[in-house]
Short mmCIF file of C-alpha atoms in Angstrom, two decimals:
data_model
loop_
_atom_site.label_atom_id
_atom_site.label_comp_id
_atom_site.label_asym_id
_atom_site.label_seq_id
_atom_site.Cartn_x
_atom_site.Cartn_y
_atom_site.Cartn_z
CA MET Z 1 53.21 152.59 40.24
CA ALA Z 2 53.59 155.98 42.58
CA GLU Z 3 51.61 158.72 41.01
CA LYS Z 4 53.19 161.01 38.29
CA GLY Z 5 52.14 164.00 40.43
CA SER Z 6 54.54 162.72 42.95
CA SER Z 7 57.73 162.64 41.05
CA GLY Z 8 59.15 165.69 42.87
CA MET Z 9 58.51 164.22 46.84
CA VAL Z 10 60.46 161.58 44.95
CA ALA Z 11 63.76 163.27 44.75
CA CYS Z 12 62.63 165.26 47.78
CA ILE Z 13 62.53 162.28 49.74
CA VAL Z 14 65.37 160.80 48.82
CA PHE Z 15 67.77 163.90 49.06
CA GLY Z 16 66.90 163.57 52.64
CA ASN Z 17 67.35 160.02 52.96
CA ILE Z 18 71.25 160.55 51.50
CA VAL Z 19 71.02 163.40 54.28
CA ILE Z 20 69.86 160.83 56.80
CA LEU Z 21 72.52 158.06 55.57
CA LEU Z 22 75.61 160.47 55.37
CA SER Z 23 74.92 161.76 58.97
CA GLY Z 24 74.17 158.45 60.61
CA LEU Z 25 77.57 157.34 59.64
CA ALA Z 26 78.73 160.52 61.23
CA LEU Z 27 76.87 159.92 64.19
CA PHE Z 28 78.02 156.64 64.09
CA ALA Z 29 81.52 157.23 63.98
CA GLU Z 30 81.40 159.80 66.83
CA THR Z 31 79.44 157.80 69.28
CA ILE Z 32 82.12 155.76 68.90
CA TRP Z 33 84.58 158.25 69.79
CA ALA Z 34 82.74 158.83 72.28
CA THR Z 35 82.28 155.33 74.26
CA THR Z 36 85.84 154.81 73.71
CA ASP Z 37 86.24 157.88 76.01
CA PRO Z 38 89.58 159.24 74.81
CA TYR Z 39 89.77 161.64 77.73
CA LYS Z 40 89.76 158.62 80.10
CA VAL Z 41 86.90 159.77 82.56
CA TYR Z 42 84.64 156.60 82.38
CA PRO Z 43 85.40 155.65 86.08
CA ILE Z 44 84.37 159.00 87.58
CA LEU Z 45 80.84 158.53 86.32
CA GLY Z 46 80.66 154.76 86.47
CA VAL Z 47 81.94 154.90 90.32
CA THR Z 48 78.70 157.15 90.52
CA GLY Z 49 76.20 154.86 88.99
CA LYS Z 50 75.81 157.64 86.74
CA ASP Z 51 77.48 155.91 83.37
CA ASP Z 52 74.38 155.98 81.23
CA VAL Z 53 76.03 159.29 79.33
CA PHE Z 54 77.84 155.94 77.88
CA ALA Z 55 74.64 153.83 77.92
CA GLY Z 56 73.13 156.72 75.47
CA GLY Z 57 76.42 156.41 73.52
CA TRP Z 58 76.34 152.92 72.89
CA ILE Z 59 72.59 152.90 71.50
CA ALA Z 60 73.73 155.88 69.30
CA ILE Z 61 76.11 153.84 67.28
CA PHE Z 62 73.49 151.31 67.08
CA CYS Z 63 71.20 154.17 65.64
CA GLY Z 64 73.50 155.78 63.28
CA PHE Z 65 74.64 152.49 62.03
CA SER Z 66 70.89 152.64 61.22
CA PHE Z 67 69.94 155.33 59.62
CA PHE Z 68 72.80 154.61 57.73
CA ILE Z 69 71.42 151.32 56.48
CA LEU Z 70 67.65 152.77 56.32
CA GLY Z 71 68.78 155.38 54.18
CA VAL Z 72 69.99 153.39 51.73
CA PHE Z 73 66.85 150.74 52.48
CA GLY Z 74 64.82 154.13 51.92
CA ILE Z 75 65.92 155.15 48.59
CA LEU Z 76 65.22 151.94 47.06
CA ALA Z 77 62.16 151.40 48.39
CA VAL Z 78 61.10 154.93 46.95
CA GLN Z 79 62.38 154.76 43.97
CA ARG Z 80 60.87 151.11 43.25
CA GLY Z 81 57.95 152.16 44.18
CA SER Z 82 57.27 149.69 46.43
CA ARG Z 83 54.55 150.09 48.99
CA THR Z 84 56.02 147.51 51.43
CA MET Z 85 59.54 148.87 51.50
CA VAL Z 86 57.63 151.92 52.06
CA LEU Z 87 55.57 150.83 54.86
CA THR Z 88 58.85 148.79 55.92
CA TYR Z 89 61.09 151.31 56.20
CA LEU Z 90 58.52 154.00 57.63
CA VAL Z 91 58.06 151.01 60.65
CA LEU Z 92 62.15 150.52 61.08
CA MET Z 93 62.73 154.49 60.67
CA MET Z 94 59.76 155.19 63.69
CA ILE Z 95 62.21 152.17 65.47
CA VAL Z 96 65.35 153.55 65.23
CA TYR Z 97 63.97 157.22 65.98
CA ILE Z 98 62.43 155.96 69.04
CA PHE Z 99 65.85 154.59 70.66
CA GLU Z 100 67.76 157.63 69.05
CA CYS Z 101 65.33 160.05 70.79
CA ALA Z 102 66.18 157.50 74.10
CA SER Z 103 69.74 157.82 73.47
CA CYS Z 104 69.94 161.96 73.69
CA ILE Z 105 67.73 162.57 76.72
CA THR Z 106 69.62 159.42 78.42
CA SER Z 107 72.96 161.36 77.74
CA PHE Z 108 71.75 164.57 78.42
CA THR Z 109 69.99 164.10 81.28
CA HIS Z 110 72.79 162.03 83.06
CA ARG Z 111 75.52 165.04 82.13
CA ASP Z 112 73.21 167.29 84.06
CA TYR Z 113 73.57 165.11 86.93
CA MET Z 114 77.74 164.89 86.55
CA ILE Z 115 78.25 168.51 85.62
CA ASN Z 116 78.07 169.18 89.32
CA SER Z 117 81.37 169.76 91.09
CA ASN Z 118 80.41 168.78 94.65
CA VAL Z 119 79.41 164.96 93.11
CA ILE Z 120 82.67 164.55 92.29
CA LYS Z 121 84.23 166.20 94.90
CA GLY Z 122 82.41 164.01 97.35
CA GLN Z 123 83.52 160.76 95.41
CA MET Z 124 87.20 162.08 95.02
CA LEU Z 125 87.65 162.12 99.10
CA THR Z 126 85.53 158.92 99.75
CA TYR Z 127 87.52 157.10 96.77
CA TYR Z 128 90.82 158.59 96.48
CA SER Z 129 94.23 156.40 97.50
CA ASP Z 130 91.73 153.72 98.70
CA SER Z 131 93.33 150.50 97.47
CA SER Z 132 91.33 148.03 99.20
CA THR Z 133 87.96 148.45 97.25
CA PRO Z 134 87.62 148.17 93.09
CA GLN Z 135 86.05 151.79 93.07
CA GLY Z 136 88.59 153.17 95.09
CA ARG Z 137 91.28 151.81 92.79
CA GLN Z 138 89.40 152.86 89.38
CA ILE Z 139 89.23 156.74 90.99
CA THR Z 140 92.93 156.54 92.29
CA SER Z 141 94.23 155.62 88.63
CA VAL Z 142 91.76 157.99 86.90
CA TRP Z 143 92.96 160.82 89.14
CA LEU Z 144 96.26 160.04 89.10
CA ARG Z 145 96.69 160.22 85.68
CA MET Z 146 94.78 163.46 85.35
CA MET Z 147 96.25 165.13 88.24
CA LEU Z 148 99.97 164.64 86.37
CA GLU Z 149 98.44 165.10 83.19
CA LYS Z 150 96.50 168.00 82.87
CA ASN Z 151 98.47 170.04 85.72
CA CYS Z 152 95.40 170.17 88.10
CA CYS Z 153 95.23 169.55 91.73
CA GLY Z 154 91.52 168.44 93.00
CA VAL Z 155 88.07 169.16 91.87
CA ASP Z 156 88.48 172.93 92.30
CA GLY Z 157 91.80 173.04 93.53
CA PRO Z 158 94.07 171.89 96.94
CA LEU Z 159 91.45 173.42 99.29
CA ASP Z 160 89.40 170.80 98.30
CA TRP Z 161 91.84 168.72 100.65
CA VAL Z 162 91.86 170.97 103.11
CA ASP Z 163 88.36 171.25 103.86
CA TYR Z 164 87.46 167.86 104.02
CA TYR Z 165 88.08 164.87 105.61
CA SER Z 166 88.96 162.14 102.68
CA TYR Z 167 89.98 158.69 103.12
CA PHE Z 168 93.39 160.06 102.09
CA ARG Z 169 93.18 162.35 104.73
CA GLN Z 170 92.87 159.42 107.39
CA SER Z 171 95.75 157.88 105.08
CA TYR Z 172 98.59 160.22 105.28
CA ASN Z 173 98.70 163.53 107.63
CA GLU Z 174 98.47 166.87 106.87
CA THR Z 175 101.73 167.98 107.80
CA THR Z 176 103.31 165.95 105.92
CA ALA Z 177 100.80 166.00 102.81
CA PRO Z 178 98.22 168.24 102.81
CA TRP Z 179 97.54 166.84 99.60
CA PRO Z 180 98.47 164.40 97.52
CA LEU Z 181 101.80 164.77 96.23
CA TRP Z 182 100.76 164.59 92.22
CA CYS Z 183 99.13 168.34 93.01
CA CYS Z 184 102.85 169.35 93.19
CA GLN Z 185 104.60 171.15 90.49
CA ARG Z 186 106.88 168.89 88.45
CA ASP Z 187 110.03 169.27 85.91
CA GLY Z 188 110.04 167.99 82.33
CA ASN Z 189 111.24 164.18 83.97
CA PHE Z 190 107.83 164.75 85.98
CA GLN Z 191 110.13 165.36 89.36
CA ILE Z 192 108.80 166.99 92.05
CA LEU Z 193 110.19 170.29 91.89
CA ASN Z 194 110.16 171.17 95.70
CA GLN Z 195 108.55 168.96 98.18
CA GLN Z 196 109.07 171.28 100.88
CA GLY Z 197 107.65 174.22 99.05
CA CYS Z 198 104.48 171.88 97.59
CA ILE Z 199 103.43 171.14 101.10
CA VAL Z 200 103.38 174.73 102.80
CA GLY Z 201 101.49 175.64 99.72
CA LEU Z 202 103.73 178.09 97.69
CA SER Z 203 101.66 178.99 94.99
CA SER Z 204 104.84 178.12 92.78
CA TYR Z 205 105.03 174.38 93.63
CA VAL Z 206 101.29 173.71 93.80
CA TYR Z 207 98.23 173.39 90.94
CA GLN Z 208 95.83 175.85 92.13
CA GLN Z 209 93.77 175.01 89.58
CA GLY Z 210 91.49 172.12 90.11
CA CYS Z 211 90.74 169.38 87.93
CA PHE Z 212 87.40 169.97 87.07
CA ALA Z 213 87.29 172.11 84.18
CA HIS Z 214 88.94 169.39 82.37
CA ILE Z 215 85.88 166.65 83.73
CA SER Z 216 83.40 168.83 82.46
CA ASN Z 217 84.94 169.59 79.00
CA ALA Z 218 85.44 165.66 78.53
CA ILE Z 219 81.57 164.98 79.55
CA ASN Z 220 80.22 167.65 77.52
CA SER Z 221 82.26 166.81 74.61
CA TYR Z 222 80.71 163.36 74.75
CA THR Z 223 77.83 164.78 75.38
CA TRP Z 224 77.39 167.47 72.59
CA GLY Z 225 78.57 164.62 69.92
CA ILE Z 226 75.62 162.02 71.99
CA SER Z 227 73.15 164.55 72.33
CA TRP Z 228 72.85 167.51 70.25
CA PHE Z 229 74.16 166.10 67.06
CA GLY Z 230 71.55 163.05 67.82
CA PHE Z 231 68.67 165.52 67.90
CA ALA Z 232 69.86 167.36 64.71
CA ILE Z 233 69.51 163.86 62.63
CA LEU Z 234 65.88 163.62 64.53
CA MET Z 235 64.64 166.97 63.65
CA TRP Z 236 65.80 165.73 59.67
CA THR Z 237 64.51 162.48 60.06
CA MET Z 238 61.62 163.47 61.22
CA PHE Z 239 60.73 165.69 58.09
CA VAL Z 240 61.59 163.06 56.09
CA MET Z 241 59.88 160.78 57.86
CA LEU Z 242 56.30 162.74 57.48
CA ALA Z 243 57.06 162.93 53.83
CA THR Z 244 57.66 159.61 52.76
CA MET Z 245 54.60 159.10 54.73
CA TYR Z 246 52.62 161.49 53.03
CA HIS Z 247 54.33 159.74 49.35
CA TYR Z 248 52.86 156.77 51.03
CA THR Z 249 49.50 157.22 51.24
CA LYS Z 250 49.47 158.48 47.67
CA MET Z 251 51.06 155.34 47.06
CA ASN Z 252 48.43 153.14 45.09
CA MET U 1 111.32 222.76 107.64
CA GLY U 2 108.82 223.63 110.34
CA PRO U 3 105.96 220.86 108.93
CA TRP U 4 108.40 218.74 108.71
CA ARG U 5 109.64 218.62 111.59
CA TYR U 6 106.08 217.76 113.49
CA LEU U 7 105.63 214.96 110.97
CA ILE U 8 108.52 213.14 111.96
CA GLY U 9 107.79 213.22 115.44
CA LEU U 10 104.52 211.55 114.68
CA CYS U 11 106.21 209.48 113.29
CA CYS U 12 108.43 208.78 116.33
CA PHE U 13 105.20 208.59 118.11
CA LEU U 14 103.21 206.75 116.41
CA GLN U 15 106.85 204.46 116.02
CA ALA U 16 106.90 203.26 119.38
CA PRO U 17 103.33 201.87 120.29
CA LEU U 18 103.37 200.37 116.39
CA ALA U 19 106.58 198.19 117.85
CA GLY U 20 105.33 197.66 120.64
CA ALA U 21 102.00 196.14 119.11
CA ASP U 22 104.70 193.92 116.61
CA MET U 23 102.86 190.15 116.36
CA PRO U 24 103.50 187.45 114.42
CA LEU U 25 101.71 186.99 111.23
CA LEU U 26 100.46 184.55 109.15
CA ALA U 27 103.28 184.36 106.04
CA ASN U 28 102.29 186.00 103.00
CA SER U 29 99.14 185.11 101.29
CA ASP U 30 100.45 185.78 97.88
CA PHE U 31 102.75 183.06 97.84
CA PHE U 32 101.52 181.14 100.89
CA SER U 33 97.98 181.27 99.47
CA LEU U 34 96.51 177.68 101.49
CA ASN U 35 97.23 178.78 104.52
CA PRO U 36 96.09 177.40 107.38
CA THR U 37 95.56 174.29 106.99
CA GLN U 38 93.52 172.14 109.86
CA THR U 39 96.02 171.01 111.87
CA THR U 40 99.02 173.95 110.16
CA ILE U 41 99.83 177.63 110.51
CA ALA U 42 102.56 179.15 108.43
CA LEU U 43 103.75 181.98 109.99
CA GLU U 44 106.36 184.84 109.46
CA GLN U 45 109.75 184.73 111.49
CA PRO U 46 110.68 188.03 113.07
CA ILE U 47 113.20 189.18 110.49
CA CYS U 48 114.85 192.14 111.77
CA MET U 49 112.56 192.76 114.67
CA PHE U 50 114.90 193.01 117.49
CA LYS U 51 118.07 192.26 116.09
CA SER U 52 120.14 191.96 119.06
CA ALA U 53 118.38 188.89 120.64
CA VAL U 54 119.88 185.61 119.71
CA ASN U 55 116.89 182.90 119.73
CA VAL U 56 113.75 183.29 119.41
CA TYR U 57 110.90 181.66 121.03
CA LEU U 58 107.16 181.20 119.18
CA ILE U 59 104.89 180.59 121.93
CA GLY U 60 101.27 179.65 120.48
CA ILE U 61 98.43 179.44 123.07
CA VAL U 62 94.81 177.83 122.12
CA ALA U 63 92.11 180.87 122.43
CA GLY U 64 90.72 181.44 126.21
CA ALA U 65 93.09 178.98 127.76
CA PRO U 66 94.57 180.65 130.74
CA ASN U 67 97.98 182.95 129.72
CA THR U 68 100.61 181.86 132.99
CA PRO U 69 103.22 183.40 132.66
CA LEU U 70 105.90 182.75 129.73
CA TYR U 71 109.42 183.80 131.82
CA ASP U 72 110.47 183.51 136.12
CA GLY U 73 111.45 186.42 138.04
CA ASN U 74 114.76 186.64 136.16
CA LYS U 75 113.21 186.89 132.50
CA LYS U 76 114.26 183.17 132.00
CA VAL U 77 112.17 181.47 129.68
CA ASN U 78 109.86 178.41 131.70
CA ALA U 79 107.15 178.11 129.19
CA SER U 80 105.92 174.82 128.59
CA THR U 81 105.67 172.34 126.14
CA TYR U 82 102.69 171.00 124.00
CA SER U 83 102.43 167.76 125.45
CA GLY U 84 102.60 169.55 129.15
CA THR U 85 99.37 172.11 127.77
CA GLN U 86 97.31 169.77 125.70
CA GLY U 87 98.72 171.35 123.17
CA GLY U 88 98.14 174.79 123.88
CA LYS U 89 94.63 174.02 125.90
CA THR U 90 95.56 174.68 129.42
CA GLY U 91 97.96 177.72 128.42
CA PRO U 92 100.65 178.90 126.35
CA TYR U 93 103.46 176.21 124.79
CA ILE U 94 106.58 176.61 123.43
CA VAL U 95 106.43 175.89 119.29
CA ALA U 96 109.63 176.11 118.88
CA LYS U 97 112.97 177.60 118.95
CA LEU U 98 114.48 179.36 116.04
CA PRO U 99 117.82 181.16 115.99
CA ASN U 100 117.15 184.62 115.41
CA GLN U 101 117.78 185.61 111.46
CA GLN U 102 120.69 188.34 110.99
CA CYS U 103 119.05 191.25 109.34
CA ILE U 104 121.02 191.23 106.49
CA ASN U 105 120.66 190.06 103.07
CA ILE U 106 117.04 189.96 102.54
CA GLN U 107 115.74 188.20 100.07
CA ALA U 108 112.58 188.65 98.59
CA LEU U 109 109.61 186.51 98.70
CA SER U 110 109.05 185.88 95.65
CA ASN U 111 113.07 184.23 94.95
CA MET U 112 110.76 181.43 96.15
CA ALA U 113 110.08 180.63 92.35
CA ASP U 114 113.42 179.00 91.83
CA PRO U 115 113.94 175.94 93.36
CA THR U 116 116.96 175.70 94.40
CA GLN U 117 115.96 179.11 96.54
CA VAL U 118 112.98 177.66 98.15
CA GLN U 119 114.35 175.75 100.62
CA SER U 120 116.66 178.26 102.02
CA ILE U 121 114.33 180.94 102.28
CA LEU U 122 111.57 178.99 104.10
CA SER U 123 113.72 178.12 106.65
CA LYS U 124 114.81 181.58 106.88
CA TYR U 125 111.79 183.50 106.86
CA VAL U 126 108.86 181.21 107.69
CA VAL U 127 107.86 178.70 110.53
CA ARG U 128 105.07 176.32 110.20
CA VAL U 129 103.38 175.52 113.25
CA GLY U 130 102.30 171.94 113.37
CA ALA U 131 104.93 170.53 110.77
CA ASP U 132 106.71 167.35 112.93
CA VAL U 133 103.92 164.83 112.92
CA THR U 134 106.65 162.09 114.85
CA CYS U 135 107.96 164.24 117.88
CA LEU U 136 104.89 163.04 120.22
CA THR U 137 105.17 159.66 119.71
CA ASN U 138 109.36 159.58 119.40
CA PRO U 139 110.58 158.46 122.96
CA ASN U 140 114.27 159.67 121.96
CA PHE U 141 112.66 163.20 120.63
CA VAL U 142 114.91 166.25 122.64
CA GLY U 143 113.35 169.52 121.94
CA TYR U 144 110.14 171.42 121.55
CA CYS U 145 107.67 169.43 120.49
CA ASN U 146 105.70 171.64 116.95
CA ALA U 147 103.18 168.70 116.99
CA PRO U 148 100.56 169.13 114.93
CA LEU U 149 97.40 171.85 115.78
CA GLN U 150 93.78 171.21 116.38
CA GLY U 151 91.22 171.56 113.59
CA ASN U 152 88.87 174.72 113.91
CA THR U 153 90.50 176.01 116.77
CA GLN U 154 91.63 179.23 117.20
CA TYR U 155 95.13 180.20 118.03
CA SER U 156 96.96 183.14 118.88
CA PHE U 157 100.94 183.19 118.94
CA LYS U 158 103.59 185.41 120.43
CA TYR U 159 107.46 185.72 119.95
CA LEU U 160 109.97 186.15 122.86
CA PHE U 161 113.46 187.41 121.71
CA THR U 162 116.38 185.96 123.94
CA ASP U 163 120.44 186.03 124.72
CA SER U 164 122.18 182.99 125.03
CA GLY U 165 121.12 182.31 127.83
CA ASP U 166 117.45 182.43 127.18
CA ILE U 167 116.65 185.27 128.78
CA VAL U 168 114.43 187.23 127.63
CA GLN U 169 115.00 190.64 126.38
CA SER U 170 111.86 191.52 124.14
CA GLU U 171 108.60 189.55 123.33
CA THR U 172 105.66 190.78 120.91
CA SER U 173 102.05 191.50 121.86
CA TRP U 174 99.96 188.07 121.06
CA SER U 175 98.70 188.05 117.65
CA LEU U 176 95.30 188.32 116.79
CA GLY U 177 93.39 184.42 116.87
CA ILE U 178 94.16 182.17 113.81
CA THR U 179 91.92 179.95 113.37
CA THR U 180 92.39 176.38 111.76
CA VAL U 181 90.44 175.29 108.97
CA ASN U 182 86.95 173.30 110.41
CA GLY U 183 87.46 169.70 108.46
CA LYS U 184 84.61 168.58 107.10
CA ALA U 185 82.77 165.59 106.56
CA SER U 186 82.81 164.46 103.18
CA SER U 187 79.19 163.05 103.61
CA THR U 188 77.91 166.41 103.98
CA ILE U 189 78.87 168.01 100.39
CA ASP U 190 75.40 169.08 99.31
CA THR U 191 75.30 166.60 95.75
CA TRP U 192 72.04 167.20 94.98
CA PRO U 193 72.08 168.50 91.36
CA GLY U 194 69.83 171.09 91.59
CA ARG U 195 68.29 172.71 88.47
CA ARG U 196 68.24 170.91 85.38
CA SER U 197 70.05 172.88 82.41
CA GLY U 198 68.06 174.52 80.31
CA GLY U 199 70.08 172.39 77.17
CA MET U 200 68.44 169.55 78.47
CA ILE U 201 64.68 170.69 79.56
CA VAL U 202 64.92 171.97 75.45
CA LEU U 203 66.18 168.79 74.33
CA THR U 204 63.95 166.56 75.99
CA SER U 205 60.73 168.62 76.00
CA ILE U 206 61.35 169.35 72.11
CA LEU U 207 62.48 164.99 71.67
CA SER U 208 58.82 163.95 73.72
CA THR U 209 56.94 166.42 71.43
CA LEU U 210 57.90 165.12 68.16
CA MET U 211 58.09 161.99 68.70
CA PHE U 212 54.62 162.24 69.67
CA PHE U 213 53.67 164.28 66.03
CA VAL U 214 55.24 161.78 64.36
CA PHE U 215 53.74 158.99 66.06
CA ILE U 216 50.16 160.79 65.62
CA ALA U 217 51.15 161.14 61.90
CA TYR U 218 51.64 157.46 61.44
CA VAL U 219 48.33 156.75 62.84
CA ILE U 220 46.77 158.96 60.51
CA GLY U 221 48.69 158.22 57.69
CA PHE U 222 47.95 154.11 58.28
CA ALA U 223 44.72 154.87 59.15
CA TYR U 224 44.35 157.27 55.53
CA SER U 225 45.70 154.29 53.92
CA ILE U 226 43.80 151.73 54.66
CA ALA U 227 40.42 153.18 55.20
CA ASN U 228 41.20 155.19 51.49
CA GLY U 229 43.03 152.73 49.32
CA SER U 230 43.09 149.45 51.12
CA PRO U 231 39.10 147.94 51.06
CA ALA U 232 37.84 148.47 47.68
CA LYS U 233 40.72 149.66 45.44
CA GLU U 234 43.54 147.50 46.80
CA VAL U 235 41.13 144.18 46.20
CA SER U 236 40.27 145.48 42.71
CA ARG U 237 43.78 146.22 42.22
CA HIS U 238 45.16 143.12 43.12
CA ASP U 239 42.94 141.51 41.29
CA THR U 240 43.78 143.38 37.79
CA GLN U 241 47.28 142.40 38.83
CA THR U 242 46.31 138.97 38.66
CA THR U 243 44.76 138.87 35.89
CA ALA U 244 47.60 141.08 34.28
CA VAL U 245 49.61 139.08 35.39
CA LEU U 246 47.91 135.78 34.32
CA GLN U 247 47.62 137.26 30.72
CA LYS U 248 51.36 138.38 30.77
CA ALA U 249 52.22 134.74 31.50
CA GLN U 250 50.15 133.27 28.70
CA GLU U 251 50.76 135.87 26.38
CA PRO U 252 54.45 136.77 25.68
CA GLY U 253 55.06 133.01 26.83
CA GLU U 254 53.67 131.94 23.27
CA VAL U 255 54.93 134.66 21.76
CA THR U 256 58.36 133.90 23.39
CA TYR U 257 57.80 130.05 22.49
CA SER U 258 56.67 130.67 18.95
CA SER U 259 59.35 133.30 17.99
CA ALA U 260 61.80 131.07 19.65
CA LEU U 261 61.32 128.25 17.45
CA THR U 262 60.09 130.03 13.94
CA GLY U 263 61.49 133.94 14.80
CA SER U 264 63.45 134.37 12.09
CA GLU U 265 60.98 132.84 9.63
CA ARG U 266 57.99 134.59 11.68
CA TYR U 267 59.77 137.98 11.72
CA ALA U 268 61.30 138.30 7.70
CA PRO U 269 57.96 137.74 6.61
CA THR U 270 56.48 140.29 8.99
CA GLN U 271 58.42 142.66 7.48
CA GLN U 272 58.08 141.94 4.19
CA ALA U 273 54.20 142.22 4.77
#
């Protein structure tokens, strides 16, 4: 029922949809990766209330799978030459497109809030070692794990604990623990190398570098996957949608 | 030889005041990079500074406090303690009494990287002011209380070299002011995100624009197809379709039925004909 002159257009739309469905599947997989939070930094975002990086990730899971389904559907619709199916395809694609735009923008906007060492530092000082609140417990476990595994201390280094008052400082005096003992260098069995050397701040017994690089790296990886990859798919999808719209107007 | 003699003489001349100007110094910042903190200050011990002394008294004072004498007329140490001077606010107090380290077997501070040696090197070369948190509250404590310092306060220190009878043999001058860290409340941290990242601006603006364009394209597309195709064409097309379907439903049906009934008979004659 499509005009004969638009068979080239049909081939283009089919190719475009193949790309959409493949990259939709990839987006699906990648955003599942992001939302499972392999770097275990979710509480840092969650306690601040800026966890919408992950909200964007969840939306993108839905959108990725929808792109996959709609890509298949779009190929069928154009091949069958059914006006109704193409119309359905266009409407559904528009809905998914809007959602995916929202996902990209949300994710990236909230990344900007969190890629700020001061936010994370203030939160760490407020909650670290506070076992009386759920936020405190979450933040504490994140930091324990991170400092132990990544061999880092504080957000920007051990001085974070010296320069500011904190919940930790109220609980432990500075003479015996100027910084959490998780900042102390440990041997292969995670035993503190030398506690005396650690608490006087000897550079070979305290991790000097902060954990911010690790946190920002994690958040950036998530955002990259959710936002930039989604953005690339949206750019491509836009052309396919415009071509399909054009094709639709020529169908009779 | 002549110029050398002057040089040596100059050195001797410089040596005397410099030796007198010995003063407590912060521990080597190559190793003690996090010094001082809010309540502690790590100082170098006076190794080889006055070899004949037996003991060394470390005296501390808050900058601006009255500098009361540290020893009496017989040069016997009689300075006050931490609690007696409100932590150095009302006068100098004895921070610690240390044995004067022998000026032999000097170890390099870089050996502190070895966990087995760090303890001995630290106790020999470094004195940590503010290292005892329990002495003020412990009623059984005997000796000089080296209690934590005040934050954001300037301190000066001095070493007194004494013999075994606490008679002062020599002393250093007061150190330059060492200020403890001013601990700030964590709520004072500015958490304003500041400028948005370029990526966010690019992404948001481009996506918003694209969405607008796509939306416009949809509106135009639908309007075009409705205006162009629908009113006249689609109705007529539907008419023809229905008629076609009707025709198809009638004609092939008859053919099928007829062929089903008499397929081979009708087929054969046609071929023959």
